[in-house]
Tab-separated table of C-alpha atoms in Angstrom:
chain	number	residue	atom	x	y	z
W	28	MET	CA	0.251	-0.013	0.183
W	29	MET	CA	1.496	3.763	-0.673
W	30	ALA	CA	2.731	5.265	2.804
W	31	PHE	CA	0.400	7.970	3.939
W	32	GLY	CA	3.564	10.692	2.651
W	33	GLU	CA	3.366	8.982	-0.685
W	34	LEU	CA	-0.073	9.864	-0.942
W	35	LEU	CA	-0.442	13.546	-0.425
W	36	HIS	CA	2.388	14.350	-3.603
W	37	SER	CA	0.192	12.443	-5.454
W	38	PRO	CA	-0.486	14.553	-8.604
W	39	PHE	CA	-4.009	12.805	-8.865
W	40	LEU	CA	-4.947	13.439	-5.483
W	41	LEU	CA	-3.588	16.897	-4.918
W	42	LEU	CA	-5.241	17.650	-8.625
W	43	PHE	CA	-8.329	15.968	-6.795
W	44	LEU	CA	-8.642	18.577	-4.608
W	45	LEU	CA	-7.587	21.770	-6.472
W	46	ILE	CA	-11.088	21.204	-8.054
W	47	GLY	CA	-12.875	20.003	-5.549
W	48	CYS	CA	-11.853	23.096	-3.446
W	49	PHE	CA	-12.838	25.584	-6.712
W	50	GLU	CA	-16.256	23.391	-7.865
W	51	SER	CA	-17.100	23.638	-3.861
W	52	CYS	CA	-16.585	27.585	-4.146
W	53	VAL	CA	-18.123	27.651	-7.225
W	54	TRP	CA	-21.285	26.261	-5.896
W	55	LEU	CA	-21.310	28.084	-2.609
W	56	LYS	CA	-21.610	31.124	-4.865
W	57	THR	CA	-24.090	29.658	-6.476
W	58	LYS	CA	-26.149	29.503	-2.648
W	59	LEU	CA	-25.436	32.876	-1.627
W	60	HIS	CA	-24.596	35.090	-4.443
W	61	SER	CA	-21.904	37.523	-2.866
W	62	PRO	CA	-18.974	38.703	-4.846
W	63	LEU	CA	-16.486	38.390	-1.719
W	64	ILE	CA	-16.593	34.456	-2.933
W	65	ASN	CA	-13.518	34.393	-5.095
W	66	PRO	CA	-13.210	31.113	-6.370
W	67	THR	CA	-10.019	31.428	-7.864
W	68	LEU	CA	-9.042	33.663	-5.228
W	69	ILE	CA	-10.332	31.460	-2.382
W	70	THR	CA	-8.645	28.199	-3.899
W	71	THR	CA	-4.998	29.628	-4.406
W	72	VAL	CA	-5.048	30.781	-0.304
W	73	VAL	CA	-6.680	27.163	0.760
W	74	MET	CA	-4.333	24.885	-1.614
W	75	ILE	CA	-1.194	27.163	-0.745
W	76	GLY	CA	-2.118	26.768	3.235
W	77	LEU	CA	-2.078	23.083	2.733
W	78	LEU	CA	0.878	22.728	0.679
W	79	THR	CA	2.762	25.001	2.898
W	80	SER	CA	1.253	23.187	5.940
W	81	LEU	CA	2.198	19.660	5.156
W	82	GLN	CA	5.641	20.730	3.459
W	83	ILE	CA	4.298	19.755	0.223
W	84	PRO	CA	7.464	20.431	-2.508
W	85	TRP	CA	6.088	22.428	-5.122
W	86	GLN	CA	6.853	20.657	-7.956
W	87	SER	CA	4.108	17.817	-6.980
W	88	PHE	CA	1.654	20.394	-7.247
W	89	GLU	CA	2.881	21.357	-10.270
W	90	ARG	CA	2.645	17.962	-11.892
W	91	ALA	CA	-0.680	18.038	-11.064
W	92	SER	CA	-1.383	21.288	-12.226
W	93	GLY	CA	-0.454	20.680	-15.378
W	94	TYR	CA	-2.849	18.516	-16.664
W	95	LEU	CA	-5.318	21.683	-16.210
W	96	THR	CA	-2.998	23.884	-17.922
W	97	PHE	CA	-2.994	21.547	-21.177
W	98	TRP	CA	-6.426	22.841	-21.252
W	99	LEU	CA	-5.699	26.317	-20.842
W	100	GLN	CA	-4.654	26.629	-24.695
W	101	PRO	CA	-8.047	25.655	-26.494
W	102	ALA	CA	-9.890	27.155	-23.665
W	103	VAL	CA	-8.113	30.471	-25.270
W	104	VAL	CA	-8.836	29.502	-28.556
W	105	ALA	CA	-12.673	29.180	-27.840
W	106	LEU	CA	-13.015	32.969	-27.245
W	107	ALA	CA	-12.270	33.512	-30.634
W	108	VAL	CA	-16.185	32.145	-31.190
W	109	PRO	CA	-17.528	35.257	-29.455
W	110	LEU	CA	-15.408	37.122	-30.939
W	111	TYR	CA	-15.667	36.597	-34.410
W	112	MET	CA	-19.815	36.513	-33.989
W	113	GLN	CA	-18.911	40.136	-32.621
W	114	TRP	CA	-16.900	41.165	-35.477
W	115	GLN	CA	-18.016	43.230	-38.291
W	116	LYS	CA	-19.448	45.610	-35.347
W	117	ILE	CA	-15.808	45.438	-33.376
W	118	ARG	CA	-14.223	46.568	-36.716
W	119	SER	CA	-16.900	49.510	-37.310
W	120	GLN	CA	-16.106	50.959	-34.002
W	121	TRP	CA	-11.845	50.145	-34.285
W	122	LEU	CA	-11.140	53.737	-33.584
W	123	PRO	CA	-12.938	53.988	-29.896
W	124	ILE	CA	-11.503	50.667	-29.893
W	125	LEU	CA	-7.555	51.745	-30.355
W	126	VAL	CA	-7.625	54.951	-28.467
W	127	SER	CA	-9.512	53.291	-25.548
W	128	GLN	CA	-6.506	50.302	-25.010
W	129	GLY	CA	-3.977	52.967	-25.973
W	130	LEU	CA	-5.068	55.081	-22.909
W	131	GLY	CA	-5.671	52.102	-20.809
W	132	SER	CA	-2.586	50.189	-21.500
W	133	LEU	CA	-0.636	53.702	-20.179
W	134	VAL	CA	-2.915	53.908	-16.271
W	135	GLY	CA	-1.906	50.508	-16.149
W	136	ILE	CA	1.819	50.672	-16.463
W	137	VAL	CA	1.741	54.276	-14.602
W	138	SER	CA	-0.882	53.346	-11.918
W	139	GLY	CA	1.208	50.614	-10.508
W	140	VAL	CA	4.415	52.385	-10.479
W	141	TRP	CA	3.344	55.751	-9.545
W	142	LEU	CA	1.814	54.213	-6.593
W	143	VAL	CA	4.458	51.331	-5.771
W	144	LYS	CA	6.502	54.510	-5.868
W	145	LEU	CA	4.548	56.235	-3.396
W	146	LEU	CA	4.956	54.078	-0.631
W	147	GLY	CA	8.432	53.376	-0.692
W	148	GLY	CA	8.586	50.612	-3.151
W	149	SER	CA	12.546	49.764	-4.449
W	150	ALA	CA	12.812	49.728	-7.904
W	151	GLN	CA	12.394	45.973	-9.032
W	152	ALA	CA	9.783	46.500	-7.357
W	153	ILE	CA	7.839	49.238	-9.037
W	154	ILE	CA	9.348	47.607	-12.784
W	155	SER	CA	8.174	44.526	-11.570
W	156	ILE	CA	4.270	45.476	-11.435
W	157	SER	CA	3.831	47.685	-14.728
W	158	ALA	CA	2.525	44.379	-16.002
W	159	LYS	CA	-0.120	43.552	-13.675
W	160	SER	CA	-3.101	43.666	-15.718
W	161	VAL	CA	-2.134	42.027	-18.446
W	162	THR	CA	-2.477	37.913	-18.784
W	163	MET	CA	0.420	35.806	-16.714
W	164	PRO	CA	2.463	34.926	-19.950
W	165	ILE	CA	3.039	38.163	-21.444
W	166	ALA	CA	3.418	39.781	-17.574
W	167	ILE	CA	6.704	37.394	-17.180
W	168	GLU	CA	8.110	38.374	-20.197
W	169	VAL	CA	8.094	41.823	-19.994
W	170	THR	CA	8.798	41.291	-16.312
W	171	ASP	CA	12.347	39.835	-17.366
W	172	LYS	CA	12.616	42.431	-20.202
W	173	ILE	CA	13.055	44.876	-17.983
W	174	GLY	CA	14.868	43.273	-15.398
W	175	GLY	CA	11.873	42.796	-12.351
W	176	VAL	CA	10.800	40.617	-10.041
W	177	VAL	CA	8.155	37.234	-11.928
W	178	GLY	CA	7.975	36.256	-8.365
W	179	ILE	CA	6.303	39.750	-7.715
W	180	ALA	CA	4.517	40.074	-11.447
W	181	SER	CA	2.971	37.409	-10.699
W	182	ALA	CA	1.852	37.709	-7.931
W	183	THR	CA	0.478	41.316	-9.205
W	184	VAL	CA	-1.300	40.231	-11.624
W	185	LEU	CA	-3.045	37.681	-9.867
W	186	ILE	CA	-4.160	40.123	-7.556
W	187	ALA	CA	-5.025	43.026	-10.832
W	188	GLY	CA	-7.200	39.474	-12.193
W	189	VAL	CA	-9.049	38.825	-8.552
W	190	VAL	CA	-9.625	42.950	-7.525
W	191	GLY	CA	-11.328	43.435	-11.055
W	192	GLN	CA	-13.333	39.996	-10.815
W	193	VAL	CA	-14.443	41.312	-7.413
W	194	MET	CA	-15.673	45.050	-8.266
W	195	GLY	CA	-15.051	45.714	-11.832
W	196	ILE	CA	-19.132	45.030	-12.286
W	197	TRP	CA	-19.637	47.252	-9.393
W	198	LEU	CA	-17.778	49.343	-10.033
W	199	LEU	CA	-19.010	50.624	-13.690
W	200	HIS	CA	-22.386	50.013	-12.737
W	201	TRP	CA	-21.433	52.827	-9.878
W	202	VAL	CA	-20.584	55.183	-12.900
W	203	ARG	CA	-23.439	54.193	-14.729
W	204	SER	CA	-22.330	52.330	-17.171
W	205	TYR	CA	-24.181	49.501	-18.770
W	206	ARG	CA	-22.735	48.867	-22.629
W	207	PRO	CA	-20.843	46.174	-23.371
W	208	MET	CA	-18.596	47.545	-25.315
W	209	ALA	CA	-17.857	49.348	-22.255
W	210	HIS	CA	-17.536	46.721	-19.630
W	211	GLY	CA	-16.155	43.738	-22.197
W	212	LEU	CA	-13.627	46.280	-23.080
W	213	ALA	CA	-12.772	47.494	-19.227
W	214	MET	CA	-12.767	44.087	-17.579
W	215	GLY	CA	-10.036	42.386	-20.241
W	216	THR	CA	-8.164	45.690	-20.174
W	217	ALA	CA	-7.917	45.409	-16.301
W	218	SER	CA	-8.507	42.344	-15.278
W	219	HIS	CA	-6.603	40.205	-18.122
W	220	ALA	CA	-8.466	36.752	-18.044
W	221	LEU	CA	-10.037	36.431	-14.741
W	222	GLY	CA	-12.140	39.129	-16.373
W	223	THR	CA	-12.791	38.183	-19.367
W	224	VAL	CA	-14.351	34.922	-17.283
W	225	ARG	CA	-16.788	37.392	-15.010
W	226	VAL	CA	-18.165	39.000	-18.262
W	227	MET	CA	-18.852	35.439	-19.581
W	228	GLN	CA	-22.266	35.111	-17.294
W	229	MET	CA	-23.253	38.473	-19.416
W	230	GLY	CA	-23.566	37.376	-22.548
W	231	SER	CA	-20.757	36.630	-26.360
W	232	ARG	CA	-21.565	40.606	-26.565
W	233	PHE	CA	-19.375	41.157	-23.542
W	234	VAL	CA	-16.738	38.849	-24.076
W	235	ALA	CA	-15.793	39.129	-27.626
W	236	TYR	CA	-14.785	42.858	-25.851
W	237	ALA	CA	-13.634	41.937	-22.989
W	238	THR	CA	-10.912	39.420	-25.586
W	239	VAL	CA	-10.256	42.650	-27.945
W	240	GLY	CA	-9.333	44.163	-24.678
W	241	LEU	CA	-7.138	41.045	-22.717
W	242	ILE	CA	-5.069	40.648	-26.735
W	243	LEU	CA	-4.156	44.411	-27.537
W	244	ASN	CA	-3.699	45.645	-24.274
W	245	GLY	CA	-1.360	42.770	-23.496
W	246	ILE	CA	0.190	43.859	-27.041
W	247	LEU	CA	0.629	47.412	-26.267
W	248	THR	CA	2.018	46.853	-23.069
W	249	ALA	CA	4.703	44.360	-23.776
W	250	PHE	CA	5.968	47.799	-26.731
W	251	LEU	CA	5.338	50.163	-24.219
W	252	ALA	CA	6.128	49.048	-20.467
W	253	PRO	CA	10.157	48.351	-22.033
W	254	VAL	CA	10.075	52.132	-22.878
W	255	ILE	CA	7.351	53.881	-20.282
W	256	VAL	CA	9.121	52.148	-17.175
W	257	PRO	CA	12.280	54.167	-16.883
W	258	PHE	CA	11.578	56.921	-17.650
W	259	LEU	CA	8.928	57.042	-14.816
W	260	LEU	CA	12.165	55.380	-12.489
């Protein structure tokens, strides 16, 4: 029989715990209808606590999460479906979309840098937070290129996504913005993939614009951050 210690290192058990925790949070969220119950954040905290308390090496969890990471690629490709369905309308609005994305990328970079600078953060911390509003792979590449700390960048990307997922729609309603274009672009630009997942509950038009925001902000940030951040320092 497998020893208890070896069982804890089993990728299949860790995968079961990961999926079970996430699905439990989703079920709880549907029952309580509370925006504070964020499955992504809660699952992350629970799994970190579990791995730390039981002294499970991260390599074991990496093998387990690899099964899920494999399916992220076709999941991202699936976002092209609502984008294709709304392409004619999106193409007719190319100018306001490009202008808003340029401003959104600049605000995403400058706001994070200035906030860390105002709080007395180190130069590396300032650099590392500049790409907080883009997807994780782009943020890691941008941060590594401009000399930041990848770990800090990864954490800030997760925080930006979770905060936007929890508060983004509420803030947009608070400023009396209800248009699918505004909601989608704002959520995709500020909160990348997690923001896009949030608007999936609202319809295909929201998802299409969120996908545009996610893609364009990632491209613009990859070009702008290495140029702008040295001047902000």
